[in-house]
Short mmCIF file of C-alpha atoms and ligand atoms in Angstrom, two decimals:
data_model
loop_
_atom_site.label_atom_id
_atom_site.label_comp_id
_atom_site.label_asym_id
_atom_site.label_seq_id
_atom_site.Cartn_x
_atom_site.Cartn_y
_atom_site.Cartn_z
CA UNK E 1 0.00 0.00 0.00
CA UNK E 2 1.28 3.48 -0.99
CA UNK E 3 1.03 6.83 1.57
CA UNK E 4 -1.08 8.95 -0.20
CA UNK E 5 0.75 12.56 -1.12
CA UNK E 6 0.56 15.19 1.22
CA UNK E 7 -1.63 18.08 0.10
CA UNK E 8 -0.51 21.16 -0.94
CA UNK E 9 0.18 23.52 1.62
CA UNK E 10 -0.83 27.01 1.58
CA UNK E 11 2.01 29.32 2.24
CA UNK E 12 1.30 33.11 2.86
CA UNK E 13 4.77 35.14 2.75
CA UNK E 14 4.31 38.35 4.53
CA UNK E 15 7.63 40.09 5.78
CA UNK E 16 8.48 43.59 5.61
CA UNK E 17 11.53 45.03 4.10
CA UNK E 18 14.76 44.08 5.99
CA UNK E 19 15.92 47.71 6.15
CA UNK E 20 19.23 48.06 4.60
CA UNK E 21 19.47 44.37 2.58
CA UNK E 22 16.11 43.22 1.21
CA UNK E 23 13.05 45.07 0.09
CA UNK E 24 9.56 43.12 1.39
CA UNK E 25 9.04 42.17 -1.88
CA UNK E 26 12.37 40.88 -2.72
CA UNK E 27 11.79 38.88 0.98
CA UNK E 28 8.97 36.92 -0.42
CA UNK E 29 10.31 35.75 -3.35
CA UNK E 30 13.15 34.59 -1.32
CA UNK E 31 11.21 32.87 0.96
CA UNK E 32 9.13 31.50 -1.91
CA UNK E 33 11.63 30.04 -3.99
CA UNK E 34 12.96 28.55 -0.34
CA UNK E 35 9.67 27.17 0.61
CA UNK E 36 9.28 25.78 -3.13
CA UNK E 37 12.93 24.11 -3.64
CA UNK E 38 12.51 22.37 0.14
CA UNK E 39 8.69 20.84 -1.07
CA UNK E 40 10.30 19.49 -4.27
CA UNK E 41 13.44 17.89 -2.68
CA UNK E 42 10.82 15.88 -0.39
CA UNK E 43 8.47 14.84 -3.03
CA UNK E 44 5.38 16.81 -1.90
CA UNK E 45 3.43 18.54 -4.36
CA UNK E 46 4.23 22.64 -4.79
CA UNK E 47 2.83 24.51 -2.14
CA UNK E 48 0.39 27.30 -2.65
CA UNK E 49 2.64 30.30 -2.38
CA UNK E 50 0.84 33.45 -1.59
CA UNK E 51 3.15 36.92 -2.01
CA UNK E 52 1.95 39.27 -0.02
CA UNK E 53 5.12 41.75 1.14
CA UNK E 54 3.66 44.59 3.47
CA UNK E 55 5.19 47.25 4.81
CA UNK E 56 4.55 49.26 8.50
CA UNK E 57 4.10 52.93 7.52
CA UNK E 58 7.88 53.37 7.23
CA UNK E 59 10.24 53.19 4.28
CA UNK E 60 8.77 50.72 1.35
CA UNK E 61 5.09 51.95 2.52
CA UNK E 62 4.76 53.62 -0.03
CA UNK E 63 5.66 51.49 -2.93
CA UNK E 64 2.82 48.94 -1.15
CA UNK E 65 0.04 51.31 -1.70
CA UNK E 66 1.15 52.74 -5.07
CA UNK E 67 0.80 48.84 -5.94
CA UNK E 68 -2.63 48.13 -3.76
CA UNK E 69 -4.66 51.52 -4.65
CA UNK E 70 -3.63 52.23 -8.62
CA UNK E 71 -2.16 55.34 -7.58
CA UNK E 72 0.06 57.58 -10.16
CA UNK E 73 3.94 58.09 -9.08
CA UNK E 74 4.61 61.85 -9.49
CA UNK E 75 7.89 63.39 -7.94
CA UNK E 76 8.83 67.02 -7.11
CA UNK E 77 11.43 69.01 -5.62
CA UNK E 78 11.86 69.05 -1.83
CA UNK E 79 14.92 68.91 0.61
CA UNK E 80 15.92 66.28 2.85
CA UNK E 81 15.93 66.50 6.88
CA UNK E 82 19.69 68.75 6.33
CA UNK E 83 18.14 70.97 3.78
CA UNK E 84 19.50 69.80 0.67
CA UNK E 85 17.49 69.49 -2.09
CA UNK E 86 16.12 66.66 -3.67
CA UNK E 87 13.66 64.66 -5.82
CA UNK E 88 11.10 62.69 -3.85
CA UNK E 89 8.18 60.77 -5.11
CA UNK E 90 4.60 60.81 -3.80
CA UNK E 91 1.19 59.59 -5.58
CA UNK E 92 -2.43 60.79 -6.23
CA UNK E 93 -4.94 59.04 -7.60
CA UNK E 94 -6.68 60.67 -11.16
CA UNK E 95 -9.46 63.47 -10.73
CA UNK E 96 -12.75 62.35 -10.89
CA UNK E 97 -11.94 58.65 -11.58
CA UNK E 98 -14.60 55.79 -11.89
CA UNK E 99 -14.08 55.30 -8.02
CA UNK E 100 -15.81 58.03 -7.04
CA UNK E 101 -13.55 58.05 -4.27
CA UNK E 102 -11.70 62.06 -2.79
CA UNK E 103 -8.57 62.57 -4.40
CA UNK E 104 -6.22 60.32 -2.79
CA UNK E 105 -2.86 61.90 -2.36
CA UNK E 106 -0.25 59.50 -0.51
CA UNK E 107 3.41 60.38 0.25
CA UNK E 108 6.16 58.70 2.30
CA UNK E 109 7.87 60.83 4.73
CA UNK E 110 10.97 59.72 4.06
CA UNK E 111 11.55 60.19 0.94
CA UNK E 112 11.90 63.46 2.20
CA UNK E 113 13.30 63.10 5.99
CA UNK E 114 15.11 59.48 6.01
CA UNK E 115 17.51 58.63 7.58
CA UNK E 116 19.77 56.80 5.00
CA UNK E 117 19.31 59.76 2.36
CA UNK E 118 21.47 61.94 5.13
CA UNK E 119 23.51 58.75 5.70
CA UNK E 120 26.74 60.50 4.31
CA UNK E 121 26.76 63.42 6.46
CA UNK E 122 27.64 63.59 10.21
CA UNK E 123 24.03 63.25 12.19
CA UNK E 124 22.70 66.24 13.72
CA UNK E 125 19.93 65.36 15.76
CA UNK E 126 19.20 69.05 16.79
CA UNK E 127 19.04 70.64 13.52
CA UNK E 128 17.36 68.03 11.43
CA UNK E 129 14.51 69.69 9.67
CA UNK E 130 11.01 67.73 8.21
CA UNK E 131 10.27 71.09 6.16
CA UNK E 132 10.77 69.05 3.13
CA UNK E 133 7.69 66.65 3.94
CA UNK E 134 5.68 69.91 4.24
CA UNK E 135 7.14 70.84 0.80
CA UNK E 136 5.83 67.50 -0.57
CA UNK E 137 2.56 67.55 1.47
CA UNK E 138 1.87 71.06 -0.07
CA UNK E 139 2.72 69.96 -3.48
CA UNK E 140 -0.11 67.45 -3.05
CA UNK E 141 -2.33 70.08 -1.93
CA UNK E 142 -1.90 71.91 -4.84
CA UNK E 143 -2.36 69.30 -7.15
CA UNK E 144 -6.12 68.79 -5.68
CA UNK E 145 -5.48 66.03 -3.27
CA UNK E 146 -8.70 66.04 -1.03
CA UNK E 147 -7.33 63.31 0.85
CA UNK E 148 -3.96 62.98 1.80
CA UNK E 149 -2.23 60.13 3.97
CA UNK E 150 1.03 60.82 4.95
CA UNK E 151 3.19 57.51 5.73
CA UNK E 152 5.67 58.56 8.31
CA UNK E 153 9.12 56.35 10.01
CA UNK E 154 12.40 55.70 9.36
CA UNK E 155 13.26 59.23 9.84
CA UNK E 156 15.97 61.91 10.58
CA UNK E 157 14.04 64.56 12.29
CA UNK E 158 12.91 65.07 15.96
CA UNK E 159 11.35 68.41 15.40
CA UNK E 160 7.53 67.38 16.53
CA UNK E 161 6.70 68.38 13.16
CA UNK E 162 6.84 72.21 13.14
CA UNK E 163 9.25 71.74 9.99
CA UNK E 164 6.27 70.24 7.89
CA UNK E 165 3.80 72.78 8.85
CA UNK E 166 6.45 75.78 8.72
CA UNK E 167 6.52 74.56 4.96
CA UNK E 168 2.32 74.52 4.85
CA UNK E 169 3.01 78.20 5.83
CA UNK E 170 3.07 78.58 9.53
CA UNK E 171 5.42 80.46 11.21
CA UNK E 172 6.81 79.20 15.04
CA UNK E 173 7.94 82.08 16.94
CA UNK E 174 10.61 83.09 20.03
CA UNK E 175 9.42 85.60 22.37
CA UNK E 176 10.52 88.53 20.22
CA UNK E 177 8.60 87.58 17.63
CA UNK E 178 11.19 85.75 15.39
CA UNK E 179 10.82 82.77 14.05
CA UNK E 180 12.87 79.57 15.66
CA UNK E 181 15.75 78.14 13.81
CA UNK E 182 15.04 74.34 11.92
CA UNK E 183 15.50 71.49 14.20
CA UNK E 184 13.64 70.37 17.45
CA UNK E 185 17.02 71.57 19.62
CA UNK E 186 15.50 75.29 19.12
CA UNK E 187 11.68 74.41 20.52
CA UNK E 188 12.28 75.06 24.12
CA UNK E 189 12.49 78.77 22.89
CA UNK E 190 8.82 78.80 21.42
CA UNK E 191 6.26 81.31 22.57
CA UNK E 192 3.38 81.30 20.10
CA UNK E 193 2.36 79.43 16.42
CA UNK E 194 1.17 81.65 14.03
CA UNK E 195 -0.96 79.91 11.55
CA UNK E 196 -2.60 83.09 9.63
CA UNK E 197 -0.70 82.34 6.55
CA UNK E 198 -0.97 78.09 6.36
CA UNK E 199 -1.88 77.15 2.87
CA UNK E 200 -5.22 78.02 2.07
CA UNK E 201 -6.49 73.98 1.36
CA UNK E 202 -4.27 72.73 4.24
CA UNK E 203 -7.52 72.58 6.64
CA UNK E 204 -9.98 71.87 4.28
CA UNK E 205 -8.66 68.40 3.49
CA UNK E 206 -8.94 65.02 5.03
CA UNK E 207 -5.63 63.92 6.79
CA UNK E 208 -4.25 60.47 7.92
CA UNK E 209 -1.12 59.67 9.55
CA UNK E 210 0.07 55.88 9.18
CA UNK E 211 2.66 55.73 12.12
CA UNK E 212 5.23 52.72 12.27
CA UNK E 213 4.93 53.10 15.88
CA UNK E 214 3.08 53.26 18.96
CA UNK E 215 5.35 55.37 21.05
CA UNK E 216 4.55 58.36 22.70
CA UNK E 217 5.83 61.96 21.77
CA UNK E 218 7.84 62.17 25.04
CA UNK E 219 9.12 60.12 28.27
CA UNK E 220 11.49 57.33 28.53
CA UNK E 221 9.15 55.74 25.71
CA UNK E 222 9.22 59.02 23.63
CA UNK E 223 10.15 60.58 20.36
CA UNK E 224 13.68 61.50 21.83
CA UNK E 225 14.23 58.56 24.03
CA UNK E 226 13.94 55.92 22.40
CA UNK E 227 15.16 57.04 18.37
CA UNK E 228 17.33 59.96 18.65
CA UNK E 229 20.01 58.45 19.55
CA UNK E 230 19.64 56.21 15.91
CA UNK E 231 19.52 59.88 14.23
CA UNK E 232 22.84 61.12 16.16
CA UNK E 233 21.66 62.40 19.37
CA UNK E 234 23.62 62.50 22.06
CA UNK E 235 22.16 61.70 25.77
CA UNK E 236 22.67 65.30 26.22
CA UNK E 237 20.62 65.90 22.90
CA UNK E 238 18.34 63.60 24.11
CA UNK E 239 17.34 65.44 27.34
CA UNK E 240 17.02 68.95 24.85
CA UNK E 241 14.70 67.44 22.41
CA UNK E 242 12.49 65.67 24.62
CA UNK E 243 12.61 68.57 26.95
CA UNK E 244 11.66 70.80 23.32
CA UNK E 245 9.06 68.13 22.61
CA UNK E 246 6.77 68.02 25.86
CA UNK E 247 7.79 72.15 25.67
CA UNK E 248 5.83 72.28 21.90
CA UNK E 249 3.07 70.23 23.29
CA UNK E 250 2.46 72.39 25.79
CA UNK E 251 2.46 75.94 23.42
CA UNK E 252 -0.21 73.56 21.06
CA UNK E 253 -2.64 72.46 23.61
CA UNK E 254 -2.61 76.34 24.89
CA UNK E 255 -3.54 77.32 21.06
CA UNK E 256 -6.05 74.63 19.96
CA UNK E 257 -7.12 72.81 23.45
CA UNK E 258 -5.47 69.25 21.84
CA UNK E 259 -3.23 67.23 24.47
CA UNK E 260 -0.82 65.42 22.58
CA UNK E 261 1.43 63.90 25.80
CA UNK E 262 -1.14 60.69 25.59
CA UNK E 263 -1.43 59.77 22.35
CA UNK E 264 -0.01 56.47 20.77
CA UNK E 265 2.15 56.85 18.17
CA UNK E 266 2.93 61.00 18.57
CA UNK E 267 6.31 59.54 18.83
CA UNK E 268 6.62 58.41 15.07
CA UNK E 269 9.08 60.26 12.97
CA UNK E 270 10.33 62.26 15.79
CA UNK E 271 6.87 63.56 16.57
CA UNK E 272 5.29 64.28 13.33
CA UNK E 273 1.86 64.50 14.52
CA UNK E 274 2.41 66.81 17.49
CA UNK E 275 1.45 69.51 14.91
CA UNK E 276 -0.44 67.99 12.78
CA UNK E 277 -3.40 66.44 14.98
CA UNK E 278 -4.14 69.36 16.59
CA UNK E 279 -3.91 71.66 13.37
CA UNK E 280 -5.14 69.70 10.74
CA UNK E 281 -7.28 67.39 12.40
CA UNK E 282 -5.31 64.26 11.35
CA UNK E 283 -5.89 60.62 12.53
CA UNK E 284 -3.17 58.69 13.54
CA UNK E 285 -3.22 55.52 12.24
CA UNK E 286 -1.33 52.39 12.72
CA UNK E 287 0.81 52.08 9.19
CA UNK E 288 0.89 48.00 9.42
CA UNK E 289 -3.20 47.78 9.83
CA UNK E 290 -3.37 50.56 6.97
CA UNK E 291 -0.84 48.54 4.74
CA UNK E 292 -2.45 45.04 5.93
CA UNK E 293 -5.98 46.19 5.39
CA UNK E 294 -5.11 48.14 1.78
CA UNK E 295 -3.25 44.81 0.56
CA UNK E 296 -5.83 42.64 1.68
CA UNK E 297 -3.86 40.44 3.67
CA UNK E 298 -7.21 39.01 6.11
CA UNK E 299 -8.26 37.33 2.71
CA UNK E 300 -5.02 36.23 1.72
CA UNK E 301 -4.78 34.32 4.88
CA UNK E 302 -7.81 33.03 4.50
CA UNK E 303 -7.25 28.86 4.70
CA UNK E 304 -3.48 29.23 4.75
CA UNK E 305 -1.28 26.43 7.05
CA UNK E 306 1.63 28.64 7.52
CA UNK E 307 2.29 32.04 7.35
CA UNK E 308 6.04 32.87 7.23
CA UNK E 309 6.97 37.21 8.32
CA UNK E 310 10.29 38.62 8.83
CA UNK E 311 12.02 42.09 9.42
CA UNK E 312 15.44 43.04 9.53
CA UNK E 313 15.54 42.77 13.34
CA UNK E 314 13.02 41.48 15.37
CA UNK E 315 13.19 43.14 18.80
CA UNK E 316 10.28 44.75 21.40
CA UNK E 317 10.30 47.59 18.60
CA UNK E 318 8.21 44.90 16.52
CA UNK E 319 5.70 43.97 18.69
CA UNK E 320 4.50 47.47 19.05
CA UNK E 321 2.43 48.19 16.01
CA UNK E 322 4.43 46.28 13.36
CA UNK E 323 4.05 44.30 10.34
CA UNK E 324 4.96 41.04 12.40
CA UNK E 325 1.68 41.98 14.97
CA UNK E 326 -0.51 42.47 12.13
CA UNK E 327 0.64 39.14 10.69
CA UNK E 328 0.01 37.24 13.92
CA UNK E 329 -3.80 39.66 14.38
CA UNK E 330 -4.55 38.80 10.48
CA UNK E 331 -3.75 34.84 10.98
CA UNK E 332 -7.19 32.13 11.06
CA UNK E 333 -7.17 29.77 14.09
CA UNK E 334 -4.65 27.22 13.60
CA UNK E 335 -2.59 28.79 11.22
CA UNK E 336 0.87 28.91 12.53
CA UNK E 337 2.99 32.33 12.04
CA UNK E 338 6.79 32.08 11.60
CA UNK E 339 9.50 35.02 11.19
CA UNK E 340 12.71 34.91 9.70
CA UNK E 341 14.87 38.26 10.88
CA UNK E 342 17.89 39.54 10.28
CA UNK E 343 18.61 39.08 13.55
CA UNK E 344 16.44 37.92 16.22
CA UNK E 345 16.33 39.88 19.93
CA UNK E 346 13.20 38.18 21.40
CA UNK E 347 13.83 35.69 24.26
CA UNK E 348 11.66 32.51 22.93
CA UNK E 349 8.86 33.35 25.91
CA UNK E 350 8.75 36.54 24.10
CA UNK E 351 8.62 35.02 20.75
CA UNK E 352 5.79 32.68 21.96
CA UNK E 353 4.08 35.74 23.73
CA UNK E 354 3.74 37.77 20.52
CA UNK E 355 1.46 34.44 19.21
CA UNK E 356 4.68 33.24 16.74
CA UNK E 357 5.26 29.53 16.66
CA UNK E 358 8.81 30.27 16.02
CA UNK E 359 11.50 33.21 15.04
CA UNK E 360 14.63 32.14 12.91
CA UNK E 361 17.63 34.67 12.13
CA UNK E 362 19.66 34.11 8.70
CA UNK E 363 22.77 34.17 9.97
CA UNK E 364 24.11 30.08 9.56
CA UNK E 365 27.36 30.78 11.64
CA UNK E 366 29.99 33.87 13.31
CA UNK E 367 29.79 36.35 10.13
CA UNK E 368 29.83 39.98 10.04
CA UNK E 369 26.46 42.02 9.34
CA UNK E 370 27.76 43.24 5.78
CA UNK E 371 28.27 39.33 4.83
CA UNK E 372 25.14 38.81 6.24
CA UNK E 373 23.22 42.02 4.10
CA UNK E 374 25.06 40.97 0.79
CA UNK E 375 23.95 37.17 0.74
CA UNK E 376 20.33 38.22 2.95
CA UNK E 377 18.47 36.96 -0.45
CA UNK E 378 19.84 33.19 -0.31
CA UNK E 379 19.94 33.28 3.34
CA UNK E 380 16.56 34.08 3.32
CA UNK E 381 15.69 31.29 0.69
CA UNK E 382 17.79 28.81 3.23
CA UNK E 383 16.01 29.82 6.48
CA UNK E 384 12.82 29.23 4.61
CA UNK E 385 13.28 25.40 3.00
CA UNK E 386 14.45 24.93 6.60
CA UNK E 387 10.86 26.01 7.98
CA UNK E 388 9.49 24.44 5.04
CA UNK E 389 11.09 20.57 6.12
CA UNK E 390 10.31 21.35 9.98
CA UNK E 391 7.13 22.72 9.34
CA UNK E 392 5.91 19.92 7.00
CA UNK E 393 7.13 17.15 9.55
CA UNK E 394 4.12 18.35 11.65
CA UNK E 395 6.42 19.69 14.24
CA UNK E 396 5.82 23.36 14.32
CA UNK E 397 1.96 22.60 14.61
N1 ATP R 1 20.33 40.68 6.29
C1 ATP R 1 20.44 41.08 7.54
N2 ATP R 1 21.10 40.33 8.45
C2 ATP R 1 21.22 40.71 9.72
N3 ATP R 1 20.71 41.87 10.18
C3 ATP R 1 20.07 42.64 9.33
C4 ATP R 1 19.89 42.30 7.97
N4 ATP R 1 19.19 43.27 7.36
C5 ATP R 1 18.95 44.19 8.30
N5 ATP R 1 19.47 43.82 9.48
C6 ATP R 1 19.43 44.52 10.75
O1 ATP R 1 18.13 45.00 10.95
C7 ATP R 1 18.16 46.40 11.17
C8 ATP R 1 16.92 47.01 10.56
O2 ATP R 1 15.81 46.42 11.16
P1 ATP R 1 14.37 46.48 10.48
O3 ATP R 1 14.45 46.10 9.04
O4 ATP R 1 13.49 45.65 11.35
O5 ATP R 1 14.03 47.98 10.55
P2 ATP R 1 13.76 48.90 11.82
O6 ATP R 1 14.69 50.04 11.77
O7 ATP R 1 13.72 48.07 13.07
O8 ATP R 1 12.37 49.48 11.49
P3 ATP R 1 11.06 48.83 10.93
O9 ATP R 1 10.70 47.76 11.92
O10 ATP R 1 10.17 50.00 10.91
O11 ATP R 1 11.26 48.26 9.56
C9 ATP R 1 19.44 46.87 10.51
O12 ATP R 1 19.92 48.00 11.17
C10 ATP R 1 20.36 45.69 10.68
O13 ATP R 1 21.04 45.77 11.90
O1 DGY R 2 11.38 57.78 12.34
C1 DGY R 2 11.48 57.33 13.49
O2 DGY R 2 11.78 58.05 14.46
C2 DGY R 2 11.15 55.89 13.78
O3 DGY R 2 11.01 55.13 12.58
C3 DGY R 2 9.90 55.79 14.58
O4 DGY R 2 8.84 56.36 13.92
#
């Protein structure tokens, strides 16, 4: 008598980008052709690969929802987060098209304040400016958006976002009346916001931020705390701009009544919606839902056996409001959830907390992180036969 042949299993491969190596999508083909090769070599039948690459509001967001919503690529002029200029691209979806749906601008933060695009200069925490996301938010304004969703992490800037509305056309002012210099290291000195002169369709439209994040804007969990020192900061620059941060919170909720010290994920991007919430009436939203929900990830998981996520490192930072949550929120009863990482920094009570069956890294022995960022594509084809054989044994079940 002959064992009859396993069925097909349905594999769902949902990392985000490994920051630095591998773009999400590039992930999933990895981990597809890894998951494919292992089936073969045992003689099952090809699984039932599902590509679904996501992305947490961060860098690569918005190449997800340029790709889920049909929206045009445009780019325009702006300056990055140390003022030099640059082209950036955002997208907007075509007047009046058979949707019916408001103009749809959407535009990734940092393509305007990232990190790596000031990666050749020394950091300077203090100084770092997000006027060029206002430059691309108002671009979007004046090309008719009516909706705009701004996609913020992965940033330079800890300036609460007064460099994005300074470009919308308010003005943040010292006690003589002068306005403060770029950079959230000046905020401590601000007296008043003037917003007589913000761009005349800046309040009229519908705003949403998609945070990567669920920190605070200030605090040992804050803005300042817990990323500036990634931007450059020193502690001493940390104590300033946190000290600048709860400051500019303070000068806001005096103007427009809104208390920003509570709110999850006013720490994103160095505290791009401490402006922006209570000015423009934006909604903070969590960028991993937005991307999960916009993909349609809920029905790609529908019936799938094994889900397989990733990131570049998997620490506490992912199981606040990341792609690898949303993964684990989005999976059906009995479906188990794997991530392969760059590097892993979860204890395996923490890994089994967070509702994975399991977290692999790619490294296979001692090796250096570039080693491990040039070969991160086979690694990550490697890691995932490897899940692929343990998984199909029954033993991750
Ligand atoms: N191939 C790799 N091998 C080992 N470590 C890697 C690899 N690629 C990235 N990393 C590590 O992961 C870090 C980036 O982590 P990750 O991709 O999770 O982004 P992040 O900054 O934590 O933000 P986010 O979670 O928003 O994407 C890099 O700084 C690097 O140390
Ligand atoms: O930009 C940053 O500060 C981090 O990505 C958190 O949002």
């Amino acid at each position: 008598m002959t064992t009859p042949a396993p069925r097909p299993l349905r594999i769902v491969l949902a990392p985000d980008s490994l920051k630095g190596s591998l773009p999400a999508a590039e992930a999933a083909l990895a981990m597809s052709a890894g998951v494919t090769a292992a089936a073969a070599r045992l003689g099952h039948p090809a699984p039932d690969v599902v590509l679904a690459p996501l992305a947490d509001g961060g860098e690569g967001t918005l190449d997800a929802l340029l790709t889920a919503w049909s929206v045009e690529p445009r780019t325009t002029a702006c300056h990055d987060a140390a003022g030099r200029a640059r082209t950036a691209r955002y997208g907007i979806s075509a007047p009046g098209d058979a949707s019916g749906l408001p103009v749809r601008g959407v535009l990734e933060a940092a393509e305007a304040n990232g990190l790596p695009l000031v990666a050749d200069l020394p950091l300077d925490a203090l100084t770092a400016t997000s006027y060029g996301v206002g430059e691309l938010a108002a671009r979007l304004l004046d090309d008719g958006a009516e909706e705009i969703l701004l996609c913020i992490g992965g940033s330079a800037t800890t300036d609460g976002g007064t460099g994005l509305l300074s470009a919308l056309g308010a003005r943040f002012l010292d006690a003589d009346g002068e306005p403060l210099p770029p950079g959230g290291g000046a905020l401590m000195a601000l007296a008043s916001i003037d917003i007589g002169a913000l761009h005349p369709r800046a309040r009229g439209v519908r705003w949403r931020i998609a945070v990567d994040v669920d920190n605070p804007l200030c605090g040992p969990r804050g803005a300042a705390a817990v990323f500036g020192p990634q931007k450059g900061a020193t502690p001493d620059d940390v104590a300033v701009l946190d000290a600048g941060l709860a400051h500019l919170a303070r000068v806001t909720e005096d103007a427009t009544g809104v208390s920003m010290l509570d709110v999850s994920g006013a720490g994103a991007a160095g505290g791009l919606p401490a402006v922006l919430v209570p000015f423009l009436g934006a909604e903070i939203v969590p960028g991993s839902t937005l991307v999960a929900d916009a993909v349609g990830l809920s029905g790609a998981l529908a019936g799938a056996d094994l889900v397989l996520t990733g990131e570049g490192s998997l620490d506490t930072q992912s199981l606040g409001g990341k792609v690898v949550q949303a993964v684990v929120g989005n999976a059906p009863e009995g479906c188990a959830v794997v991530a392969i990482a760059g590097r892993v920094q979860l204890t395996a009570a923490e890994v089994q907390g967070a509702g994975l069956a399991a977290a692999f890294s790619l490294a296979t022995g001692p090796t250096g992180l570039d080693e491990l960022i040039r070969e991160a594509g086979p690694l990550m084809e490697e890691a995932a036969a490897q899940v692929y054989g343990v998984f199909s044994a029954g033993r991750l079940r």
